[in-house]
PDB file of C-alpha atoms and ligand atoms in Angstrom:
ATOM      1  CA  UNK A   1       0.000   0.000   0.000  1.00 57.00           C
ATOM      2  CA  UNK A   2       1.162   3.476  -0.742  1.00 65.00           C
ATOM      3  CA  UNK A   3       1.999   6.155   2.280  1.00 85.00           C
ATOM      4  CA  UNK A   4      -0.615   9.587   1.227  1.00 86.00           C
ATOM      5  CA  UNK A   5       2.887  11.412   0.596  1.00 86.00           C
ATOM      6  CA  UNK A   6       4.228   8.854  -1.985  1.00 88.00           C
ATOM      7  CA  UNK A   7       0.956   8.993  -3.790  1.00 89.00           C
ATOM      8  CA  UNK A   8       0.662  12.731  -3.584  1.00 90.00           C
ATOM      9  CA  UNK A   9       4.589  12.397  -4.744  1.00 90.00           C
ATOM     10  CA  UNK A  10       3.399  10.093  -7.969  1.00 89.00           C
ATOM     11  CA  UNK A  11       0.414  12.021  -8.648  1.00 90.00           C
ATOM     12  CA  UNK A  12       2.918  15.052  -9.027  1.00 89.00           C
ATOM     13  CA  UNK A  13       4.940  13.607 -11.058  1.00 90.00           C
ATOM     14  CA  UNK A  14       2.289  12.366 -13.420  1.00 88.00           C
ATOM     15  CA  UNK A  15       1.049  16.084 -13.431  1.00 88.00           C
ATOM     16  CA  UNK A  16       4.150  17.264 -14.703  1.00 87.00           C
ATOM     17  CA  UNK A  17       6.880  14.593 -15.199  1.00 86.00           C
ATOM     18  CA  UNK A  18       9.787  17.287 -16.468  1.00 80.00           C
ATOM     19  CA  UNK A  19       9.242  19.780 -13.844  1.00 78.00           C
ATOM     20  CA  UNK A  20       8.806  16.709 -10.539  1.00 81.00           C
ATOM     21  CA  UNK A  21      11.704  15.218 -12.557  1.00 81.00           C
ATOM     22  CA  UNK A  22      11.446  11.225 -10.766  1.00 81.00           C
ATOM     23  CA  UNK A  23       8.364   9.465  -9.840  1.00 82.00           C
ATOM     24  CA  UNK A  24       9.618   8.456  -5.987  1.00 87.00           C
ATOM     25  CA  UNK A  25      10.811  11.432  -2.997  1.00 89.00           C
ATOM     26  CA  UNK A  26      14.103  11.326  -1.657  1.00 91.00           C
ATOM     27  CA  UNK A  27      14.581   8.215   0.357  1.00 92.00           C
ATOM     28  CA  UNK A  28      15.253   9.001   4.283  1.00 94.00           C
ATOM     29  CA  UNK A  29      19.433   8.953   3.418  1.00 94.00           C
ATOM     30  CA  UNK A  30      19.181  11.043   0.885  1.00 96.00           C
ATOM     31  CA  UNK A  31      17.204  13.748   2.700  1.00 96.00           C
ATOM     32  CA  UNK A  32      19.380  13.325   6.049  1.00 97.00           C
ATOM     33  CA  UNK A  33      22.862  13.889   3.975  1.00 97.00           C
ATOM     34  CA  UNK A  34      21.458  16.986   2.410  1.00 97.00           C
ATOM     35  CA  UNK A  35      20.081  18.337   6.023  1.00 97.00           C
ATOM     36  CA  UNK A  36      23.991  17.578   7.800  1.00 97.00           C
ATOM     37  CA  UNK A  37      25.234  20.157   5.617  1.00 97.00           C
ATOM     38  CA  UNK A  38      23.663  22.749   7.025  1.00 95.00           C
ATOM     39  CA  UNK A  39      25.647  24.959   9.207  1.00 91.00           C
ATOM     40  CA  UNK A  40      23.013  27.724  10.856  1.00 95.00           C
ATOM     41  CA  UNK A  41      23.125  30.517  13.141  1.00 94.00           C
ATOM     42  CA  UNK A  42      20.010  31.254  15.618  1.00 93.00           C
ATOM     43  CA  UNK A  43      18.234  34.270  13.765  1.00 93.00           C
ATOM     44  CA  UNK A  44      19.590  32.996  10.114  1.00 98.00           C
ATOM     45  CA  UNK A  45      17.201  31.587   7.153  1.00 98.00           C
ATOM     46  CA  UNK A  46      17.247  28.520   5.233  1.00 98.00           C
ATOM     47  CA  UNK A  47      15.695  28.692   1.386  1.00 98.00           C
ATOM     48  CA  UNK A  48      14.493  24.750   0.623  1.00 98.00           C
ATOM     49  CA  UNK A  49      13.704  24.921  -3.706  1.00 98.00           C
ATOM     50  CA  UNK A  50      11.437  22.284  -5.032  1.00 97.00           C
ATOM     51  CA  UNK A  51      10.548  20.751  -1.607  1.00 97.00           C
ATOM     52  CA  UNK A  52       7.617  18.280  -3.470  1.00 96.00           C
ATOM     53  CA  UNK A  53       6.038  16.109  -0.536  1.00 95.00           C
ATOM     54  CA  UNK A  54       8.437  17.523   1.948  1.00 96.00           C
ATOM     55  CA  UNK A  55      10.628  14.537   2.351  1.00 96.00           C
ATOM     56  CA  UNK A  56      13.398  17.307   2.571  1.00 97.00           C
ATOM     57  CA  UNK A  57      11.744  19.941   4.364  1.00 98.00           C
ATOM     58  CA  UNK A  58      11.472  17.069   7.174  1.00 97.00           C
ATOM     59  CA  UNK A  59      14.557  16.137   7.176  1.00 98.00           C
ATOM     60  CA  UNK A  60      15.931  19.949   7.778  1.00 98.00           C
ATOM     61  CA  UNK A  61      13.491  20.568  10.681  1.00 98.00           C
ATOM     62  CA  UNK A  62      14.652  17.321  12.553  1.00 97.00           C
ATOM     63  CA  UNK A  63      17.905  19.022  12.810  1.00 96.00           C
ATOM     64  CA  UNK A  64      16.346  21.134  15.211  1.00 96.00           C
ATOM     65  CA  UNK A  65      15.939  24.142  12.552  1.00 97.00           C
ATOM     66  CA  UNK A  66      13.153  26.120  13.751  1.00 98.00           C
ATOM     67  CA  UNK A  67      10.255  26.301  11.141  1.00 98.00           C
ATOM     68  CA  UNK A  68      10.534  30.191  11.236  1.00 97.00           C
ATOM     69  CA  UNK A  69      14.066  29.760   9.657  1.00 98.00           C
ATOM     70  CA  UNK A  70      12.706  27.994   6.931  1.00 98.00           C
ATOM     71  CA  UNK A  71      11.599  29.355   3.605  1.00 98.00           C
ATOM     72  CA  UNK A  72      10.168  26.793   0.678  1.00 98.00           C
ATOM     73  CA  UNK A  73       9.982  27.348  -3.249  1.00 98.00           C
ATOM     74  CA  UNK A  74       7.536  25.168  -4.719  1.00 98.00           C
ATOM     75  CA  UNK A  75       6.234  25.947  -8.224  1.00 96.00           C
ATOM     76  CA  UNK A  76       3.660  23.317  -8.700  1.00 94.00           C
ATOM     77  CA  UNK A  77       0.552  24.099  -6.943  1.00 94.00           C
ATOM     78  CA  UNK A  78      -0.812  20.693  -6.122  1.00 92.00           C
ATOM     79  CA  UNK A  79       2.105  20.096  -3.566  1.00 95.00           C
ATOM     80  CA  UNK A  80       1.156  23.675  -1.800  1.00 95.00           C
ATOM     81  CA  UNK A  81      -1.588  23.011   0.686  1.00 92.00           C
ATOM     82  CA  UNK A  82       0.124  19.802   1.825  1.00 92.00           C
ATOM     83  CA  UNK A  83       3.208  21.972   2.814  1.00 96.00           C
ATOM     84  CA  UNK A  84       1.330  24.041   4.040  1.00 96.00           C
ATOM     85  CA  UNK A  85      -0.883  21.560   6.604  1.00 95.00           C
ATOM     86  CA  UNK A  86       2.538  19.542   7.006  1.00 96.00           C
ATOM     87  CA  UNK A  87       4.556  22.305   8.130  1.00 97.00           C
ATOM     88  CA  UNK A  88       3.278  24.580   9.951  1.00 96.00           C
ATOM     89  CA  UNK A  89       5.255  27.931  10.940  1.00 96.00           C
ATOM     90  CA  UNK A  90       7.318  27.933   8.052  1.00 98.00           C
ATOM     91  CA  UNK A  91       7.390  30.064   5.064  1.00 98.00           C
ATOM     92  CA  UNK A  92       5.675  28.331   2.004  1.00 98.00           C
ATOM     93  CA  UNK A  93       5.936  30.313  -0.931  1.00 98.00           C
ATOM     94  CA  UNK A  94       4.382  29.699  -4.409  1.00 97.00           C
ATOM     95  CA  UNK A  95       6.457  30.118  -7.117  1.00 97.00           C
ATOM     96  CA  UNK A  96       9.457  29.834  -9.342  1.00 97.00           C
ATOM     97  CA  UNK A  97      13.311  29.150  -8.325  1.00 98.00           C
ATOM     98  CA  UNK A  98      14.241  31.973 -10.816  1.00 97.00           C
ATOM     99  CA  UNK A  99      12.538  34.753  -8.818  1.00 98.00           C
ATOM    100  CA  UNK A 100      13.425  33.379  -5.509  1.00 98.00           C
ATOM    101  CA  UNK A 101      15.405  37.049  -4.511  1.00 98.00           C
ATOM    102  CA  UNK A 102      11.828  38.829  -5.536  1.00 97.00           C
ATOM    103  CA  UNK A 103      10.085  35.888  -3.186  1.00 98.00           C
ATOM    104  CA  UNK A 104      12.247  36.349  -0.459  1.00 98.00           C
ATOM    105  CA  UNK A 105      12.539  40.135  -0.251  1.00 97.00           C
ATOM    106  CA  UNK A 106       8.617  40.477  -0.403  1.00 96.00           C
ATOM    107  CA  UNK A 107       8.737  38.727   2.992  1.00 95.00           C
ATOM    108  CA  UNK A 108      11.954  41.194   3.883  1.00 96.00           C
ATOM    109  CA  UNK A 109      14.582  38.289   3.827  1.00 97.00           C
ATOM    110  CA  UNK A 110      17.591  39.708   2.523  1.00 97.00           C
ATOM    111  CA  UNK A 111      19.910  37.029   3.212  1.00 98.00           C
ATOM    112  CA  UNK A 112      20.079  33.435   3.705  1.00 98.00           C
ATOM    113  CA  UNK A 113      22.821  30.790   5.213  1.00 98.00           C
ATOM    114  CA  UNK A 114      22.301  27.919   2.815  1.00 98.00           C
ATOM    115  CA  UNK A 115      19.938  27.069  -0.092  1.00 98.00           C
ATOM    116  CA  UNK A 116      18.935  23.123   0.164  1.00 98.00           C
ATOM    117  CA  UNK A 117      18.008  22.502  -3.691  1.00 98.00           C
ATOM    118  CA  UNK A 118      16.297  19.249  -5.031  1.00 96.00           C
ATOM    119  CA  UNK A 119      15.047  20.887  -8.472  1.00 97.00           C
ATOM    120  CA  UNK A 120      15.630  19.156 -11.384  1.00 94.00           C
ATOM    121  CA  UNK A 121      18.591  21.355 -12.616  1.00 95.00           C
ATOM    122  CA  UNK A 122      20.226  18.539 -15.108  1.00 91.00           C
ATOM    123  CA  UNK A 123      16.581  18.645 -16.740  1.00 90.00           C
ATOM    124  CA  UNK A 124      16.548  22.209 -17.014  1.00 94.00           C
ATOM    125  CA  UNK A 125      17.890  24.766 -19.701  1.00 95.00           C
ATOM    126  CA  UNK A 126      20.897  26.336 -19.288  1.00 95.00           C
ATOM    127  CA  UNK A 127      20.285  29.933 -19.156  1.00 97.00           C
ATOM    128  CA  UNK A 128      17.531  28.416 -16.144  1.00 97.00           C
ATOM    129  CA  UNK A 129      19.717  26.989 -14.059  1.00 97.00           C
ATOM    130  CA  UNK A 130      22.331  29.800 -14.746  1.00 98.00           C
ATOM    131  CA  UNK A 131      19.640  31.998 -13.382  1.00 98.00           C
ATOM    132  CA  UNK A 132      18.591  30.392 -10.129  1.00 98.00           C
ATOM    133  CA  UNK A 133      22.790  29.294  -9.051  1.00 98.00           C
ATOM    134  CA  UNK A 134      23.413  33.665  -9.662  1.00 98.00           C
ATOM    135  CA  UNK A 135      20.540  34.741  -8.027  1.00 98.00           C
ATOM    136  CA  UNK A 136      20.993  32.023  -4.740  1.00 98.00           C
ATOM    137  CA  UNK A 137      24.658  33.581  -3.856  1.00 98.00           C
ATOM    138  CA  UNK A 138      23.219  36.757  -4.304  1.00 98.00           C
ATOM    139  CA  UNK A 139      21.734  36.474  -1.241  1.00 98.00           C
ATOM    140  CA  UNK A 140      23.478  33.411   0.434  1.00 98.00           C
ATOM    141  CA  UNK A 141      25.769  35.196   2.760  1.00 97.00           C
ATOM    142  CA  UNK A 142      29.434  34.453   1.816  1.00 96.00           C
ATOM    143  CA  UNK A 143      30.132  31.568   4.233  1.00 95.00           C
ATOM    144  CA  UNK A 144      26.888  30.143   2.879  1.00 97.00           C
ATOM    145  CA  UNK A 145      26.576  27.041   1.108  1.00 98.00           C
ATOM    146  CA  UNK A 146      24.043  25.840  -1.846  1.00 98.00           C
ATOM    147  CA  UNK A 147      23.445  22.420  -1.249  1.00 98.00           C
ATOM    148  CA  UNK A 148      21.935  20.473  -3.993  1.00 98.00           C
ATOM    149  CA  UNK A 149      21.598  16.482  -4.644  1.00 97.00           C
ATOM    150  CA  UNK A 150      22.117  14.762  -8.340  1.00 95.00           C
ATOM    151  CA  UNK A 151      21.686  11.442  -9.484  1.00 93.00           C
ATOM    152  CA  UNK A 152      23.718  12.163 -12.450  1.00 91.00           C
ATOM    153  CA  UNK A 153      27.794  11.704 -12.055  1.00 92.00           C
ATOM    154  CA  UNK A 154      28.616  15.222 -13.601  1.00 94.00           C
ATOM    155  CA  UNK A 155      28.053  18.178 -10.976  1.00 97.00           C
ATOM    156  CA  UNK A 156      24.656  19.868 -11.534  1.00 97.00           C
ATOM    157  CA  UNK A 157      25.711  23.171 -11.883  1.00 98.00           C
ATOM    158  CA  UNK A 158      28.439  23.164 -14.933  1.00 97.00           C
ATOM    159  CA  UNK A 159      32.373  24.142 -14.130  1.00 97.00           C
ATOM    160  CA  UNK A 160      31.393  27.104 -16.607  1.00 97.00           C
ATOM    161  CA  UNK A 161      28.501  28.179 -14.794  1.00 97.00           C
ATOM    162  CA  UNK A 162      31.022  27.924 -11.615  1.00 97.00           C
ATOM    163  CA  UNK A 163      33.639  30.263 -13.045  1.00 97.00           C
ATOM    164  CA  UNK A 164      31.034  32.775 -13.859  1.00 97.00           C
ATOM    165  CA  UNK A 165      29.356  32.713 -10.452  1.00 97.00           C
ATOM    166  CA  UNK A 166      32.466  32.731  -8.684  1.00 97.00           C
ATOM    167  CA  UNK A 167      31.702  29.587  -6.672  1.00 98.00           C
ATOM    168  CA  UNK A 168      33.174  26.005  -6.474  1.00 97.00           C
ATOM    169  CA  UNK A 169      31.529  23.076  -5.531  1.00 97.00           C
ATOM    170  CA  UNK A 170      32.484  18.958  -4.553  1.00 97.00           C
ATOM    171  CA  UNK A 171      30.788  16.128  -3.715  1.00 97.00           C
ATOM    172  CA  UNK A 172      29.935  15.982  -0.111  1.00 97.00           C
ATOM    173  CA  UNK A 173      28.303  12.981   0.080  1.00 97.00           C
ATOM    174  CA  UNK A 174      27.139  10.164  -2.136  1.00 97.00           C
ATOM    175  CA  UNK A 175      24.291   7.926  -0.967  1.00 95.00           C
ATOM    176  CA  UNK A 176      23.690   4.372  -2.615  1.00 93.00           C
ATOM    177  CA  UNK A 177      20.953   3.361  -0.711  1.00 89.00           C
ATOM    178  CA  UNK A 178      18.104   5.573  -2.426  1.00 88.00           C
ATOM    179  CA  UNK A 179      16.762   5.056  -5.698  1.00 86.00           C
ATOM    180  CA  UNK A 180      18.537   6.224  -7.961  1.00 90.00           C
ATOM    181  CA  UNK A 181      21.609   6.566  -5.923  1.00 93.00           C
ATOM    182  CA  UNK A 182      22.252  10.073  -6.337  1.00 95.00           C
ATOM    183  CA  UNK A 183      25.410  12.372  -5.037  1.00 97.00           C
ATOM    184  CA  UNK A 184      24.560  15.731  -2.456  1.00 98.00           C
ATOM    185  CA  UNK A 185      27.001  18.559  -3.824  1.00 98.00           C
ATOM    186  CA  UNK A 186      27.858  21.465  -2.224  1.00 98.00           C
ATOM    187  CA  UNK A 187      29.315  24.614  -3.704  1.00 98.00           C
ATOM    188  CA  UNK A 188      30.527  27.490  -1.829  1.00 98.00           C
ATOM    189  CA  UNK A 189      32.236  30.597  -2.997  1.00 97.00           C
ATOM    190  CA  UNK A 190      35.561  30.309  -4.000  1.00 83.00           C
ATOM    191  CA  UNK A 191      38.469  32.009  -1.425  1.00 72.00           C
ATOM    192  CA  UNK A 192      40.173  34.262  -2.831  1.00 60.00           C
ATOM    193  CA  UNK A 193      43.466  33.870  -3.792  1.00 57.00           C
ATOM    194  CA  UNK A 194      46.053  36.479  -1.830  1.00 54.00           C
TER     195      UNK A 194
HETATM  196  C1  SAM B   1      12.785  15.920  -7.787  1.00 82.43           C
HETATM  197  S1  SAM B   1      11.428  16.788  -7.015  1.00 82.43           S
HETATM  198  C2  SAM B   1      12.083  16.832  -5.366  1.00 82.43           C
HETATM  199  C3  SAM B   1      11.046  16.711  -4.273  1.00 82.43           C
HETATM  200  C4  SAM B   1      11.586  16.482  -2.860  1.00 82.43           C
HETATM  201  N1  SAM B   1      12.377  17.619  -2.380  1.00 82.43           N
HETATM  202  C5  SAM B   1      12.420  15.233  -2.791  1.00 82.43           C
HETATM  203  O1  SAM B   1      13.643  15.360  -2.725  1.00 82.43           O
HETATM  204  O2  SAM B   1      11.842  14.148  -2.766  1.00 82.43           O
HETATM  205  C6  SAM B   1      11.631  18.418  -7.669  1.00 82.43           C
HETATM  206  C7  SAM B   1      10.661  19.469  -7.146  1.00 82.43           C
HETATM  207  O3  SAM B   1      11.044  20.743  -7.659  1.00 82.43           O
HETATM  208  C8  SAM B   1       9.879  21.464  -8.076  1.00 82.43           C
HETATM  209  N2  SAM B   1      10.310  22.422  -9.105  1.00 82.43           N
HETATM  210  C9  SAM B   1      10.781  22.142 -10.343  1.00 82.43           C
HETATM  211  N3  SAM B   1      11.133  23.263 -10.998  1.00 82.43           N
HETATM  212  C10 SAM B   1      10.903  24.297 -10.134  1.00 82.43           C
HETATM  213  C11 SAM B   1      11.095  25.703 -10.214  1.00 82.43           C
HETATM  214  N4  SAM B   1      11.593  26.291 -11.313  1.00 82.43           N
HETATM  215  N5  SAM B   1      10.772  26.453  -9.140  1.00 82.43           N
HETATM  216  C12 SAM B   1      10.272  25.881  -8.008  1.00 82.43           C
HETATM  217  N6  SAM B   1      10.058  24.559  -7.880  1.00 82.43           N
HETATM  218  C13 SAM B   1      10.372  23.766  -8.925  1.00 82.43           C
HETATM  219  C14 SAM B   1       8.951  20.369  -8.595  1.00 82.43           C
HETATM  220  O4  SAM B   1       7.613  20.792  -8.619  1.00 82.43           O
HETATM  221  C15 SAM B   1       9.227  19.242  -7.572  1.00 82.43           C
HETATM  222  O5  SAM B   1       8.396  19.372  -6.438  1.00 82.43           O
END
């Protein structure tokens, strides 16, 4: 029998297979190795992009993050009221990764420690993903992270886009028990060379 969240999950991804990007969440691995990278301060903010079910989201809070800390990007609609009833103090915003600075400083967040990413950014074009990678360190603060899992082997945000960003990124973590077995990156911005 299928949990209501794998089923809402599946549903989702029938509604819009490109943008869900895999039929089945994050296994409980997978969402715990993204959560450990988070290093945050008392009165900072977390920004969670594509959160789906929550299967993330869940993961982040049971680290003790306080839901107040934690902003969500979801685009599709059918996954908002679940959020929503699921988590309950924390910021659940409707719409697109791209506009995420517009998003963040309507609600008068001008800076965040660490984006935790699970959108599809392989899938997407490149000027997209381009877009979202600038826009996230223009607000991550500069010992912030952006935190992002793959089940591809190349890194999800190209060397190229890297360069241009300013930012530098390795695997942190690779998890083999999830389906697919899929690799949590982390880029940060590159020191500076004295
Ligand atoms: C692979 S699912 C990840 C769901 C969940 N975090 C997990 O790990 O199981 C990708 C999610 O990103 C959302 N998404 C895709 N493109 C987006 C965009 N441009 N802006 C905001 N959300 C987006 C999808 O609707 C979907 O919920």
């Amino acid at each position: 029998v299928l949990s209501k969240d794998r089923r809402d999950f599946f549903l989702g991804w029938l509604r819009n297979p490109w943008c869900v990007g895999v039929p089945i969440a994050s296994s409980r691995g997978l969402s715990d190795a993204m959560a450990a990278q988070l290093s945050v301060g008392p009165n900072e903010y977390v920004l969670e992009l594509g959160p789906g079910t929550g299967a993330v989201t869940r993961a982040l809070l049971q680290t003790g993050l306080s839901p107040k800390q934690l902003v969500v990007i979801e685009r599709d609609k059918g996954f908002l009221d679940q959020l929503k009833r699921s988590f309950p103090g924390a910021i659940i915003l409707q719409g697109d990764a791209r506009n995420l600075k517009e998003l963040l400083h309507h609600h008068g967040i001008k800076q965040i420690a660490a984006v935790v990413s699970s959108l599809p950014l392989l899938g997407m074009p490149d000027t997209m993903r381009h877009a979202i990678v600038n826009s996230a360190f223009e607000i991550i603060k500069p010992s912030g992270a952006f935190i992002q899992y793959t089940y591809g082997l190349l890194s999800p945000v190209p060397k190229r886009h890297q360069r241009s960003i300013g930012i530098h990124g390795r695997v942190a973590k690779r998890i083999w028990r999830n389906f697919p077995p899929a690799r949590v990156w982390r880029y940060t911005v590159e020191a500076t060379v004295a």
